[in-house]
Every structure is written in C-alpha cells, then in structure tokens.
Amino acid sequence: MDKNECQWFQRYYFLLRVNMDSETSVGTDVDGDCLNLNGAAPGVSRLKNCPKFISEATKTILREGCDVNDIFSYGVQGGDIEFRQQIAQFLSEEYGDHVDRENVVMTAGATHGLHVALTLLIAASSTVYVIDPSYFLGQALIQDNLPHDVIVPVPSDSDGPLIEEFERLIKTHQPGKETSNGSKIYNNENDNTGKASIITACTSRKNKQRPYDCAAYLIPTYNNPRATSYSPDRCKALVTLARRYNLLLLADDIYNLFYFNTKEDQPRRLLTYDLPSDPDYGKGHVISNGSFSKILAPGLRLGWIEGPKEIAMMISNCMMSVSGGAFNQYVGKLLTELLRTGKIKEHLVDMREDYKNAMDAFCDVLDKGLPNECFFEKPEGGLFVWVRLHQNVNGTDFLKYCEKNHAVTFLPGIRTSPSKSYKNYIRLATSNEVKDTLVDAGKRICQAYKEFRALSSISHENGNREITYLDRTG
C-alpha cells in the first residue's frame, strides 16, 4: 500500500468512526502495511485495464467530426437509447434472460440508484425494511441521509429474509395495509378495473402519494456480507409478500455477475420472480439496482436501474432528470463504446477467473487454519467471506487485535447489522488484494485468532478483559 492509498484508507476509517459508539467502532489506527480485507472496491491490480479501455473509447467517441452536442450536452433523461440498448443486450447475455431497454434507466452508480429509488418511489413517512445483516453503508445512507421515519431490521438466514417474521413486522408497522386484490394499484381516479395504469410523478408537495407504501433494501445474490444467495422459494415468497402489502423490493444486484460456477448455475435475480404474466402482478414490485463500480471501476460513477417500464419512466421524468438530463452523460458514452466492442465482457470474464482463483486460495487457508469452533460457507460467487467465530469472541475486539499485532483489517459483523447483532462474526472482503496477498492475510488472521483465543482464556481466568488489547509481547 503506497502513501496515497494509506492516507485514503486512514480517511476511510475516520469516516467510519464518525457517530459510532465504542461497541461498533472499528479499531485502532492502521499503518501503511495493513492488508485490507475491509473495502470491496477493486484493488489497484484490478484497475490496470482501465487506462487503456478509457483511452481507446475516448479516441473513438471524440474522433474528428464527432457530434459534440450529443456528447457534451445534458443528454437524454434516463440515458440515451444506445446506452440503454447496449446495457440491455449485455445484461441479457450475462443473465441468460431478456432485458428490455425500456425497463432500464441510467444512474450515477448503485448508491445514487438507492437514493433515487427511495426518494421517488415511497413517501418520506414510509417504513424502510433493511435485511439483517446487510451492506453497512447502504443502511447508513437510509438511516442518516434519507428522510424516512422508520427503519426496521428484518432477520434472515442464508436463504434470505425470514418471511413469517417479515410479514409480522409489516403488520406491526403498517397495520391495515394489506391489499384485497393482491396489489395496491394507483389507477386513474375513475378507473376501477384493477389494471395498472401508468404511474406519474406527483407535482404537489402537499400530495405525498408515491407508488409504493413501503420498501425493503435487499442484496439477494452473493450478498453483502453473507455471500449467499436467496433460495428460489424465498424469492417467490418475497414477491408474494410485496404484492400483498404494496412493498417495493429494492434489490442491490451488485455482485450477480461474479459467479464462480457456470453461467447456467448462477442464481436468478429477484426481478425474474416478479412476472408481468402473473395475474396479481399489478405494477410490479421489484427493481434491480446495478453498477459498473465492481465490474470496471467505481470512479466512473455509472450504473443502472432495471424495473417495470412505468417505474423507469417515472425516474426518467423526475425533476432531477428534467433539470440534469442523463445522470452521467459523458461516461455513459464511454461505457456504451466499451459495451459495443465487447471490451467490458472480456474484462468481466478475466475478473471472474481472477476473483475465483483468489477466493479458492483464500478459503483453503481459512479452512486449514481456523479451528473447528469457527464456521464459514465457501462462496459460490461474490466478494466476501462471512465467518462465525466462537460465541464468546467479540469481532470488534478481534479486529483491534489483528490490526495492532498482525497488520490486517476487516469488518466486524456488528457493523453490518441494523439491530447490532452478529457480534461474533467478521466479514472478509477479497476484491482489494491479489491472490498471494489474500493468502498472506488469511494466514495472519488464522494465527491471530489462535493467539487471541489463548489470551482471552488467560484473561477470563484472571478476570481481566484488558489483556485482549495488549501486544503479543505485552
């Protein structure tokens, strides 16, 4: 890690500490030699193709005689037709399922997509359900930067949210909201046919009507932090629940394309269970929030939302779009060119292989080095390993020990939990470090855990917890 990276990482840790109590803080200061299993961004070695890709695309779109007004103007709301066509074709091939360009709208990345969806599609007074555990900064955005009054954690297991408990929570926080016809639909005032009409954005500040009564933030595929995918039965049950209570299921589909088996074996995204051909489909209740941040580079700030056509139209026609046009017009042109030439697809194939090899080696080290009291499931895709430590081991304490004595950092499980649970879990991210460095980091964690447990045992016998914070030589 060079000086600039070290300074960035220290600033990142400072931001994480803001407004945290001692139980959820992340640990001591990190020096420049600390191996980073915390952040999930592509590491430097995985950004090496970006200069060449961007340079070639730039030369192409800025060729002599190019349409400067088309390239440098505000752009078409929701993204121009060519961008949406190319991303739809790319996703259709990668998902093995048809994606219609009319259902796709450009965003400035997944975080922006999350913000836009929860601002436009539900009222400020609406409840937002966050699956527990979940992406820690996503839930922080909802809780701290959006105006929603109630944030409710929903317990989950490796198959997804616990449906019965989810429904109980909805009934508790939204009594009387169950619909009689399977879906609450905002029709024209005199339309009682039960068929969905086009959803239009509301122009009156007094009228807080939005298409959905509440929303749930989910990561259904190779999710963060568990690295598991929702089972088909759980996906079907979620869609049924969403239709029953006019619930928006906002799926962060960030890791879907990083599968380690064959394309045919990859999990179906949640959106495919919300079929327009279903008799109780209504207006649709699932949107897929995607991004190029992990596929190519986070600095490009480009992503997409895929969902029902009326929802895509609503986002495209919101005042933010009317005022600003396409959310990232110039970079959209660059990525359109890279999609058109197949560069993104080639790069993704290489990234998948790279991540798979690194994950295999990393998990092999953990499997051999961690004692039987620890448990993790080897991921079939994605960028994380979710480790359950001994029930008496506090993940935050263990993190501090690892940083101080073995120069490796990760995320304690409690930081992923809106209910402040999972205290004896840790999340290990694999995308920032290359294979050999990950192997080294895994060995450090295994050695640190053995030492930490030994010190914890001595501490317990002496009735003194402070020993867990001492150096190995202390």
Tab-separated table of C-alpha atoms in Angstrom:
chain	number	residue	atom	x	y	z
A	1	MET	CA	0.000	0.000	0.000
A	2	ASP	CA	1.644	3.287	-1.065
A	3	LYS	CA	1.447	6.618	0.758
A	4	ASN	CA	-1.631	7.878	-1.106
A	5	GLU	CA	-3.504	4.627	-0.517
A	6	CYS	CA	-2.569	4.699	3.144
A	7	GLN	CA	-3.858	8.272	3.520
A	8	TRP	CA	-7.110	7.301	1.758
A	9	PHE	CA	-7.542	4.278	3.993
A	10	GLN	CA	-6.973	6.312	7.153
A	11	ARG	CA	-9.570	8.859	5.992
A	12	TYR	CA	-11.952	5.960	5.267
A	13	TYR	CA	-11.536	4.691	8.793
A	14	PHE	CA	-12.048	8.153	10.217
A	15	LEU	CA	-15.378	8.410	8.397
A	16	LEU	CA	-16.429	5.019	9.714
A	17	ARG	CA	-15.783	6.157	13.266
A	18	VAL	CA	-17.994	9.228	12.985
A	19	ASN	CA	-21.083	8.944	15.198
A	20	MET	CA	-20.238	5.386	16.300
A	21	ASP	CA	-20.303	4.233	19.886
A	22	SER	CA	-17.471	2.141	21.329
A	23	GLU	CA	-19.288	-1.123	20.642
A	24	THR	CA	-19.474	-0.558	16.895
A	25	SER	CA	-16.204	1.304	16.300
A	26	VAL	CA	-13.728	-0.411	14.049
A	27	GLY	CA	-10.450	-0.367	15.891
A	28	THR	CA	-7.097	1.302	16.200
A	29	ASP	CA	-5.149	3.357	13.689
A	30	VAL	CA	-3.981	1.444	10.633
A	31	ASP	CA	-0.482	1.808	9.242
A	32	GLY	CA	0.597	1.598	5.610
A	33	ASP	CA	1.464	-2.113	5.796
A	34	CYS	CA	-2.021	-3.189	6.833
A	35	LEU	CA	-3.641	-5.704	4.479
A	36	ASN	CA	-7.115	-4.517	3.551
A	37	LEU	CA	-9.938	-7.063	3.757
A	38	ASN	CA	-12.411	-4.313	4.590
A	39	GLY	CA	-13.260	-2.398	1.418
A	40	ALA	CA	-14.903	-4.209	-1.502
A	41	ALA	CA	-13.629	-1.972	-4.305
A	42	PRO	CA	-11.379	-3.468	-6.995
A	43	GLY	CA	-7.730	-3.210	-5.971
A	44	VAL	CA	-5.057	-1.417	-7.983
A	45	SER	CA	-4.089	-4.571	-9.880
A	46	ARG	CA	-7.704	-4.989	-10.990
A	47	LEU	CA	-7.932	-1.459	-12.324
A	48	LYS	CA	-4.921	-1.882	-14.622
A	49	ASN	CA	-7.010	-2.225	-17.797
A	50	CYS	CA	-8.958	0.978	-17.163
A	51	PRO	CA	-6.461	3.470	-18.667
A	52	LYS	CA	-6.281	1.501	-21.913
A	53	PHE	CA	-10.047	0.958	-22.118
A	54	ILE	CA	-10.939	4.565	-21.377
A	55	SER	CA	-8.246	5.930	-23.683
A	56	GLU	CA	-9.436	3.814	-26.618
A	57	ALA	CA	-13.085	4.658	-26.019
A	58	THR	CA	-12.249	8.352	-25.686
A	59	LYS	CA	-10.394	8.390	-29.016
A	60	THR	CA	-13.353	6.742	-30.696
A	61	ILE	CA	-16.125	8.972	-29.387
A	62	LEU	CA	-14.035	12.174	-29.719
A	63	ARG	CA	-12.932	11.429	-33.255
A	64	GLU	CA	-12.818	14.256	-35.760
A	65	GLY	CA	-16.288	15.365	-36.764
A	66	CYS	CA	-17.968	13.885	-33.696
A	67	ASP	CA	-21.275	15.296	-32.504
A	68	VAL	CA	-20.091	17.477	-29.613
A	69	ASN	CA	-23.624	18.500	-28.722
A	70	ASP	CA	-24.654	14.862	-28.324
A	71	ILE	CA	-21.575	14.025	-26.248
A	72	PHE	CA	-21.300	17.074	-24.004
A	73	SER	CA	-24.885	18.235	-23.609
A	74	TYR	CA	-27.128	17.247	-20.682
A	75	GLY	CA	-28.177	14.130	-22.522
A	76	VAL	CA	-31.448	12.260	-22.732
A	77	GLN	CA	-33.291	11.763	-19.457
A	78	GLY	CA	-32.698	8.240	-18.231
A	79	GLY	CA	-29.796	7.725	-20.646
A	80	ASP	CA	-29.831	7.741	-24.424
A	81	ILE	CA	-31.255	4.873	-26.465
A	82	GLU	CA	-27.861	3.478	-27.491
A	83	PHE	CA	-26.640	3.228	-23.881
A	84	ARG	CA	-29.830	1.540	-22.737
A	85	GLN	CA	-29.762	-0.803	-25.740
A	86	GLN	CA	-26.152	-1.828	-25.117
A	87	ILE	CA	-26.609	-2.383	-21.379
A	88	ALA	CA	-29.828	-4.342	-22.020
A	89	GLN	CA	-28.042	-6.566	-24.548
A	90	PHE	CA	-25.074	-7.049	-22.204
A	91	LEU	CA	-27.297	-7.982	-19.252
A	92	SER	CA	-29.451	-10.279	-21.385
A	93	GLU	CA	-26.362	-12.245	-22.375
A	94	GLU	CA	-24.893	-12.316	-18.874
A	95	TYR	CA	-28.126	-13.159	-17.046
A	96	GLY	CA	-29.377	-15.557	-19.696
A	97	ASP	CA	-32.686	-13.705	-19.504
A	98	HIS	CA	-34.175	-10.999	-21.701
A	99	VAL	CA	-33.713	-7.409	-20.531
A	100	ASP	CA	-35.722	-4.724	-22.327
A	101	ARG	CA	-34.068	-1.351	-22.832
A	102	GLU	CA	-37.385	0.322	-21.985
A	103	ASN	CA	-37.045	-1.092	-18.469
A	104	VAL	CA	-33.554	0.357	-17.934
A	105	VAL	CA	-32.578	3.818	-16.730
A	106	MET	CA	-29.068	5.218	-16.244
A	107	THR	CA	-27.846	6.146	-12.750
A	108	ALA	CA	-24.607	7.502	-11.317
A	109	GLY	CA	-23.875	4.219	-9.530
A	110	ALA	CA	-25.687	1.923	-7.108
A	111	THR	CA	-25.595	4.349	-4.184
A	112	HIS	CA	-27.201	7.004	-6.360
A	113	GLY	CA	-29.752	4.459	-7.579
A	114	LEU	CA	-30.656	3.559	-3.998
A	115	HIS	CA	-31.071	7.227	-3.114
A	116	VAL	CA	-33.175	7.989	-6.198
A	117	ALA	CA	-35.461	4.990	-5.727
A	118	LEU	CA	-36.152	5.635	-2.050
A	119	THR	CA	-36.703	9.333	-2.699
A	120	LEU	CA	-39.111	8.943	-5.612
A	121	LEU	CA	-40.961	5.692	-5.061
A	122	ILE	CA	-42.006	5.846	-1.399
A	123	ALA	CA	-43.067	8.729	0.829
A	124	ALA	CA	-40.813	10.208	3.489
A	125	SER	CA	-43.171	8.830	6.143
A	126	SER	CA	-42.848	5.286	4.781
A	127	THR	CA	-41.170	2.434	6.586
A	128	VAL	CA	-37.967	1.016	5.103
A	129	TYR	CA	-37.136	-2.594	5.965
A	130	VAL	CA	-33.431	-3.490	5.962
A	131	ILE	CA	-32.395	-7.128	5.854
A	132	ASP	CA	-30.212	-8.016	8.828
A	133	PRO	CA	-27.267	-8.297	8.170
A	134	SER	CA	-26.703	-6.058	5.157
A	135	TYR	CA	-24.308	-3.622	3.444
A	136	PHE	CA	-23.308	-1.300	6.263
A	137	LEU	CA	-23.050	1.920	4.258
A	138	GLY	CA	-26.308	1.236	2.422
A	139	GLN	CA	-28.215	1.018	5.674
A	140	ALA	CA	-26.338	4.070	6.993
A	141	LEU	CA	-27.448	6.055	3.928
A	142	ILE	CA	-31.072	5.103	4.539
A	143	GLN	CA	-30.915	5.852	8.237
A	144	ASP	CA	-28.825	9.026	8.254
A	145	ASN	CA	-29.313	10.775	4.904
A	146	LEU	CA	-32.852	9.951	3.815
A	147	PRO	CA	-35.974	11.368	5.482
A	148	HIS	CA	-37.738	8.095	6.225
A	149	ASP	CA	-39.166	7.965	9.714
A	150	VAL	CA	-38.905	4.260	10.490
A	151	ILE	CA	-36.088	1.810	9.660
A	152	VAL	CA	-36.897	-1.790	10.625
A	153	PRO	CA	-34.359	-4.664	10.656
A	154	VAL	CA	-35.634	-7.937	9.192
A	155	PRO	CA	-33.928	-11.140	10.399
A	156	SER	CA	-32.545	-13.502	7.789
A	157	ASP	CA	-30.712	-16.755	7.286
A	158	SER	CA	-28.564	-17.978	4.409
A	159	ASP	CA	-31.684	-18.433	2.220
A	160	GLY	CA	-32.857	-14.844	2.681
A	161	PRO	CA	-35.261	-12.872	4.911
A	162	LEU	CA	-37.433	-14.893	7.288
A	163	ILE	CA	-40.820	-14.475	5.615
A	164	GLU	CA	-43.138	-15.063	8.566
A	165	GLU	CA	-41.212	-12.630	10.727
A	166	PHE	CA	-41.059	-10.143	7.852
A	167	GLU	CA	-44.836	-10.245	7.498
A	168	ARG	CA	-45.299	-9.853	11.257
A	169	LEU	CA	-43.110	-6.738	11.164
A	170	ILE	CA	-45.098	-5.284	8.261
A	171	LYS	CA	-48.362	-5.837	10.110
A	172	THR	CA	-46.863	-4.224	13.223
A	173	HIS	CA	-45.548	-1.126	11.482
A	174	GLN	CA	-48.247	-0.795	8.808
A	175	PRO	CA	-51.496	-2.066	10.282
A	176	GLY	CA	-54.384	-2.307	7.831
A	177	LYS	CA	-52.175	-2.011	4.742
A	178	GLU	CA	-52.862	-5.462	3.286
A	179	THR	CA	-54.480	-5.147	-0.116
A	180	SER	CA	-57.599	-7.013	-1.096
A	181	ASN	CA	-56.688	-7.801	-4.699
A	182	GLY	CA	-53.049	-8.789	-4.299
A	183	SER	CA	-51.660	-5.374	-5.185
A	184	LYS	CA	-52.484	-1.787	-4.455
A	185	ILE	CA	-52.547	-0.016	-7.794
A	186	TYR	CA	-52.667	3.704	-8.390
A	187	ASN	CA	-55.187	3.935	-11.228
A	188	ASN	CA	-56.839	6.894	-12.781
A	189	GLU	CA	-59.384	8.342	-10.368
A	190	ASN	CA	-62.406	6.734	-12.022
A	191	ASP	CA	-60.708	3.531	-13.101
A	192	ASN	CA	-61.904	0.544	-11.075
A	193	THR	CA	-60.775	-2.151	-13.465
A	194	GLY	CA	-57.890	-3.322	-11.266
A	195	LYS	CA	-55.456	-2.942	-14.146
A	196	ALA	CA	-52.300	-0.952	-13.611
A	197	SER	CA	-52.214	2.438	-15.240
A	198	ILE	CA	-49.090	4.450	-15.985
A	199	ILE	CA	-47.559	5.827	-12.800
A	200	THR	CA	-46.898	9.542	-12.920
A	201	ALA	CA	-44.774	11.640	-10.621
A	202	CYS	CA	-46.709	13.865	-8.257
A	203	THR	CA	-46.217	17.622	-8.682
A	204	SER	CA	-47.909	18.774	-5.491
A	205	ARG	CA	-45.756	18.984	-2.368
A	206	LYS	CA	-48.911	18.548	-0.283
A	207	ASN	CA	-49.795	15.293	-2.003
A	208	LYS	CA	-47.263	12.734	-0.771
A	209	GLN	CA	-48.642	9.870	-2.841
A	210	ARG	CA	-45.982	7.503	-4.134
A	211	PRO	CA	-46.440	4.210	-5.988
A	212	TYR	CA	-45.429	2.054	-3.002
A	213	ASP	CA	-46.398	2.124	0.674
A	214	CYS	CA	-43.038	0.902	1.968
A	215	ALA	CA	-39.739	-0.527	0.752
A	216	ALA	CA	-37.215	-3.222	1.595
A	217	TYR	CA	-33.488	-2.956	0.919
A	218	LEU	CA	-32.076	-6.341	-0.095
A	219	ILE	CA	-28.983	-7.892	-1.667
A	220	PRO	CA	-30.372	-11.181	-2.996
A	221	THR	CA	-27.377	-12.574	-4.931
A	222	TYR	CA	-23.941	-13.321	-3.392
A	223	ASN	CA	-24.999	-10.792	-0.859
A	224	ASN	CA	-23.023	-8.480	1.347
A	225	PRO	CA	-21.979	-9.679	3.918
A	226	ARG	CA	-23.126	-13.352	3.892
A	227	ALA	CA	-22.029	-14.083	0.283
A	228	THR	CA	-25.049	-16.405	-0.050
A	229	SER	CA	-27.991	-16.095	-2.454
A	230	TYR	CA	-31.696	-16.170	-1.683
A	231	SER	CA	-33.337	-19.515	-2.418
A	232	PRO	CA	-35.996	-19.685	-5.175
A	233	ASP	CA	-38.718	-20.430	-2.608
A	234	ARG	CA	-37.705	-17.418	-0.531
A	235	CYS	CA	-37.674	-15.201	-3.641
A	236	LYS	CA	-41.183	-16.314	-4.592
A	237	ALA	CA	-42.415	-15.696	-1.063
A	238	LEU	CA	-40.874	-12.218	-1.043
A	239	VAL	CA	-42.669	-11.264	-4.256
A	240	THR	CA	-45.965	-12.580	-2.868
A	241	LEU	CA	-45.419	-10.521	0.275
A	242	ALA	CA	-44.554	-7.430	-1.745
A	243	ARG	CA	-47.755	-7.657	-3.788
A	244	ARG	CA	-49.857	-8.250	-0.702
A	245	TYR	CA	-48.562	-5.148	1.125
A	246	ASN	CA	-47.670	-2.844	-1.787
A	247	LEU	CA	-43.996	-3.224	-0.865
A	248	LEU	CA	-41.102	-2.173	-3.106
A	249	LEU	CA	-38.289	-4.738	-3.130
A	250	LEU	CA	-35.150	-2.762	-3.926
A	251	ALA	CA	-32.531	-5.334	-4.896
A	252	ASP	CA	-28.905	-4.239	-4.922
A	253	ASP	CA	-27.689	-6.514	-7.734
A	254	ILE	CA	-24.034	-5.540	-7.469
A	255	TYR	CA	-22.350	-8.934	-7.290
A	256	ASN	CA	-24.581	-11.053	-9.557
A	257	LEU	CA	-22.095	-11.343	-12.407
A	258	PHE	CA	-19.255	-12.613	-10.215
A	259	TYR	CA	-20.352	-16.251	-10.196
A	260	PHE	CA	-17.723	-18.982	-9.811
A	261	ASN	CA	-19.597	-21.879	-11.412
A	262	THR	CA	-21.148	-21.979	-14.883
A	263	LYS	CA	-23.466	-19.291	-16.187
A	264	GLU	CA	-26.309	-21.801	-16.143
A	265	ASP	CA	-25.798	-22.391	-12.415
A	266	GLN	CA	-25.887	-18.744	-11.375
A	267	PRO	CA	-28.867	-17.722	-9.204
A	268	ARG	CA	-31.761	-15.946	-10.886
A	269	ARG	CA	-32.075	-12.341	-9.850
A	270	LEU	CA	-35.089	-11.437	-7.739
A	271	LEU	CA	-36.632	-9.392	-10.563
A	272	THR	CA	-37.270	-12.538	-12.620
A	273	TYR	CA	-39.727	-13.809	-9.997
A	274	ASP	CA	-41.934	-10.737	-10.477
A	275	LEU	CA	-43.520	-11.791	-13.753
A	276	PRO	CA	-45.864	-9.443	-15.648
A	277	SER	CA	-47.786	-12.532	-16.764
A	278	ASP	CA	-48.807	-13.296	-13.173
A	279	PRO	CA	-52.491	-12.463	-12.529
A	280	ASP	CA	-51.620	-10.418	-9.420
A	281	TYR	CA	-48.586	-8.651	-10.935
A	282	GLY	CA	-50.135	-5.181	-10.644
A	283	LYS	CA	-47.478	-2.581	-11.377
A	284	GLY	CA	-44.509	-4.774	-10.442
A	285	HIS	CA	-42.756	-4.721	-7.073
A	286	VAL	CA	-39.058	-5.411	-7.746
A	287	ILE	CA	-36.334	-3.178	-9.137
A	288	SER	CA	-32.747	-4.227	-9.826
A	289	ASN	CA	-30.056	-1.713	-8.888
A	290	GLY	CA	-26.787	-2.323	-10.764
A	291	SER	CA	-23.390	-0.687	-11.121
A	292	PHE	CA	-20.123	-0.746	-13.068
A	293	SER	CA	-18.197	0.014	-9.854
A	294	LYS	CA	-17.183	-3.601	-9.252
A	295	ILE	CA	-17.256	-4.662	-12.916
A	296	LEU	CA	-14.867	-1.949	-14.125
A	297	ALA	CA	-14.128	0.969	-11.779
A	298	PRO	CA	-16.001	2.838	-9.021
A	299	GLY	CA	-14.557	6.194	-10.089
A	300	LEU	CA	-16.627	6.136	-13.277
A	301	ARG	CA	-19.826	6.557	-11.208
A	302	LEU	CA	-22.137	4.811	-13.645
A	303	GLY	CA	-24.914	2.322	-13.018
A	304	TRP	CA	-28.462	1.420	-13.957
A	305	ILE	CA	-31.865	0.597	-12.543
A	306	GLU	CA	-33.923	-2.116	-14.202
A	307	GLY	CA	-37.573	-2.446	-13.327
A	308	PRO	CA	-41.129	-2.123	-14.620
A	309	LYS	CA	-41.385	0.234	-17.589
A	310	GLU	CA	-43.628	2.669	-15.696
A	311	ILE	CA	-41.098	2.907	-12.863
A	312	ALA	CA	-38.256	3.522	-15.321
A	313	MET	CA	-40.378	6.276	-16.904
A	314	MET	CA	-41.083	7.802	-13.516
A	315	ILE	CA	-37.360	8.010	-12.701
A	316	SER	CA	-36.561	9.360	-16.174
A	317	ASN	CA	-39.250	12.035	-15.811
A	318	CYS	CA	-38.462	13.126	-12.241
A	319	MET	CA	-37.371	16.728	-11.761
A	320	MET	CA	-33.800	15.653	-11.050
A	321	SER	CA	-33.711	14.170	-14.556
A	322	VAL	CA	-35.585	17.067	-16.125
A	323	SER	CA	-33.063	19.505	-14.671
A	324	GLY	CA	-29.901	17.427	-15.083
A	325	GLY	CA	-30.591	15.213	-18.080
A	326	ALA	CA	-28.716	11.899	-18.098
A	327	PHE	CA	-27.148	11.280	-14.714
A	328	ASN	CA	-23.667	10.701	-16.203
A	329	GLN	CA	-23.811	11.567	-19.891
A	330	TYR	CA	-20.137	11.574	-20.930
A	331	VAL	CA	-19.132	8.420	-19.043
A	332	GLY	CA	-22.280	6.809	-20.424
A	333	LYS	CA	-20.900	7.441	-23.911
A	334	LEU	CA	-17.574	5.826	-22.954
A	335	LEU	CA	-19.238	2.732	-21.490
A	336	THR	CA	-21.581	2.474	-24.479
A	337	GLU	CA	-18.499	2.154	-26.683
A	338	LEU	CA	-16.890	-0.431	-24.385
A	339	LEU	CA	-20.104	-2.441	-24.319
A	340	ARG	CA	-20.474	-2.196	-28.090
A	341	THR	CA	-16.944	-3.504	-28.741
A	342	GLY	CA	-17.210	-6.297	-26.158
A	343	LYS	CA	-14.366	-4.936	-24.012
A	344	ILE	CA	-16.483	-4.996	-20.861
A	345	LYS	CA	-17.479	-8.611	-21.440
A	346	GLU	CA	-13.855	-9.666	-21.992
A	347	HIS	CA	-12.784	-7.792	-18.879
A	348	LEU	CA	-15.570	-9.375	-16.819
A	349	VAL	CA	-14.509	-12.877	-17.875
A	350	ASP	CA	-10.958	-12.156	-16.694
A	351	MET	CA	-12.193	-10.610	-13.436
A	352	ARG	CA	-14.393	-13.607	-12.675
A	353	GLU	CA	-11.496	-16.012	-13.143
A	354	ASP	CA	-9.184	-13.820	-11.082
A	355	TYR	CA	-11.679	-13.499	-8.221
A	356	LYS	CA	-12.472	-17.219	-8.277
A	357	ASN	CA	-8.812	-18.249	-8.051
A	358	ALA	CA	-8.181	-15.771	-5.260
A	359	MET	CA	-11.280	-16.882	-3.350
A	360	ASP	CA	-10.368	-20.579	-3.689
A	361	ALA	CA	-6.886	-19.995	-2.308
A	362	PHE	CA	-8.106	-17.736	0.482
A	363	CYS	CA	-10.820	-20.140	1.639
A	364	ASP	CA	-8.355	-23.023	1.557
A	365	VAL	CA	-6.119	-21.146	4.013
A	366	LEU	CA	-9.038	-20.342	6.308
A	367	ASP	CA	-10.361	-23.901	6.150
A	368	LYS	CA	-6.997	-25.321	7.206
A	369	GLY	CA	-6.002	-22.600	9.656
A	370	LEU	CA	-9.145	-21.738	11.636
A	371	PRO	CA	-10.204	-24.087	14.448
A	372	ASN	CA	-13.429	-26.092	14.267
A	373	GLU	CA	-15.185	-23.587	16.538
A	374	CYS	CA	-15.214	-21.164	13.585
A	375	PHE	CA	-17.517	-21.631	10.603
A	376	PHE	CA	-17.921	-20.224	7.100
A	377	GLU	CA	-19.520	-21.345	3.867
A	378	LYS	CA	-17.267	-21.200	0.840
A	379	PRO	CA	-18.924	-18.683	-1.507
A	380	GLU	CA	-20.145	-19.702	-4.953
A	381	GLY	CA	-19.690	-16.116	-6.113
A	382	GLY	CA	-19.238	-12.553	-4.929
A	383	LEU	CA	-16.535	-10.802	-2.966
A	384	PHE	CA	-16.972	-11.794	0.686
A	385	VAL	CA	-16.365	-14.499	3.260
A	386	TRP	CA	-18.666	-14.390	6.302
A	387	VAL	CA	-17.025	-16.057	9.302
A	388	ARG	CA	-18.723	-17.025	12.537
A	389	LEU	CA	-16.249	-17.003	15.432
A	390	HIS	CA	-16.685	-18.654	18.810
A	391	GLN	CA	-19.773	-17.282	20.553
A	392	ASN	CA	-17.604	-15.680	23.239
A	393	VAL	CA	-15.358	-13.856	20.761
A	394	ASN	CA	-16.240	-10.238	20.044
A	395	GLY	CA	-15.480	-9.425	16.403
A	396	THR	CA	-14.613	-5.810	17.182
A	397	ASP	CA	-12.099	-6.845	19.852
A	398	PHE	CA	-10.595	-9.393	17.474
A	399	LEU	CA	-10.319	-6.730	14.754
A	400	LYS	CA	-8.372	-4.433	17.069
A	401	TYR	CA	-6.013	-7.253	17.924
A	402	CYS	CA	-5.469	-8.118	14.252
A	403	GLU	CA	-4.775	-4.522	13.271
A	404	LYS	CA	-2.329	-3.935	16.115
A	405	ASN	CA	-0.450	-7.210	16.029
A	406	HIS	CA	-0.818	-8.641	12.514
A	407	ALA	CA	-1.485	-5.592	10.297
A	408	VAL	CA	-4.658	-6.945	8.700
A	409	THR	CA	-8.069	-5.312	8.784
A	410	PHE	CA	-11.650	-6.383	8.036
A	411	LEU	CA	-15.198	-5.519	9.075
A	412	PRO	CA	-16.682	-6.775	12.353
A	413	GLY	CA	-20.099	-8.352	11.903
A	414	ILE	CA	-21.868	-5.913	14.207
A	415	ARG	CA	-21.165	-3.137	11.686
A	416	THR	CA	-23.337	-4.957	9.127
A	417	SER	CA	-26.290	-5.339	11.461
A	418	PRO	CA	-29.010	-2.694	11.863
A	419	SER	CA	-30.055	-4.494	15.070
A	420	LYS	CA	-26.443	-4.515	16.375
A	421	SER	CA	-26.354	-8.321	16.266
A	422	TYR	CA	-23.681	-10.657	14.829
A	423	LYS	CA	-21.089	-9.570	17.392
A	424	ASN	CA	-19.112	-12.797	16.942
A	425	TYR	CA	-18.971	-12.551	13.135
A	426	ILE	CA	-16.479	-10.925	10.766
A	427	ARG	CA	-16.747	-10.020	7.077
A	428	LEU	CA	-13.655	-10.556	4.949
A	429	ALA	CA	-13.662	-8.789	1.556
A	430	THR	CA	-11.494	-10.325	-1.157
A	431	SER	CA	-11.542	-7.822	-4.025
A	432	ASN	CA	-8.947	-5.295	-2.871
A	433	GLU	CA	-5.993	-7.706	-2.584
A	434	VAL	CA	-4.499	-10.120	-5.118
A	435	LYS	CA	-4.340	-13.882	-4.588
A	436	ASP	CA	-0.912	-14.089	-2.921
A	437	THR	CA	-1.697	-11.196	-0.602
A	438	LEU	CA	-5.038	-12.743	0.310
A	439	VAL	CA	-3.268	-15.979	1.220
A	440	ASP	CA	-0.911	-13.989	3.444
A	441	ALA	CA	-3.839	-12.142	5.016
A	442	GLY	CA	-5.639	-15.427	5.662
A	443	LYS	CA	-2.596	-16.862	7.414
A	444	ARG	CA	-2.325	-13.735	9.557
A	445	ILE	CA	-5.975	-13.966	10.598
A	446	CYS	CA	-5.681	-17.661	11.482
A	447	GLN	CA	-2.551	-17.075	13.555
A	448	ALA	CA	-4.097	-14.027	15.211
A	449	TYR	CA	-7.206	-15.985	16.132
A	450	LYS	CA	-5.203	-18.688	17.883
A	451	GLU	CA	-3.289	-16.063	19.859
A	452	PHE	CA	-6.414	-14.081	20.628
A	453	ARG	CA	-8.233	-17.127	21.953
A	454	ALA	CA	-5.286	-18.027	24.145
A	455	LEU	CA	-5.125	-14.500	25.547
A	456	SER	CA	-8.876	-14.470	26.026
A	457	SER	CA	-8.618	-17.683	28.031
A	458	ILE	CA	-5.926	-16.180	30.256
A	459	SER	CA	-7.977	-13.002	30.562
A	460	HIS	CA	-11.052	-14.990	31.592
A	461	GLU	CA	-9.084	-16.880	34.238
A	462	ASN	CA	-7.671	-13.611	35.600
A	463	GLY	CA	-10.970	-11.759	35.358
A	464	ASN	CA	-9.271	-9.095	33.231
A	465	ARG	CA	-10.575	-8.390	29.708
A	466	GLU	CA	-7.996	-5.695	29.050
A	467	ILE	CA	-5.377	-8.291	28.183
A	468	THR	CA	-7.116	-8.872	24.847
A	469	TYR	CA	-5.934	-5.425	23.754
A	470	LEU	CA	-2.261	-5.967	24.624
A	471	ASP	CA	0.530	-6.709	22.176
A	472	ARG	CA	1.563	-10.323	21.791
A	473	THR	CA	4.714	-9.471	23.717
A	474	GLY	CA	2.849	-7.475	26.362
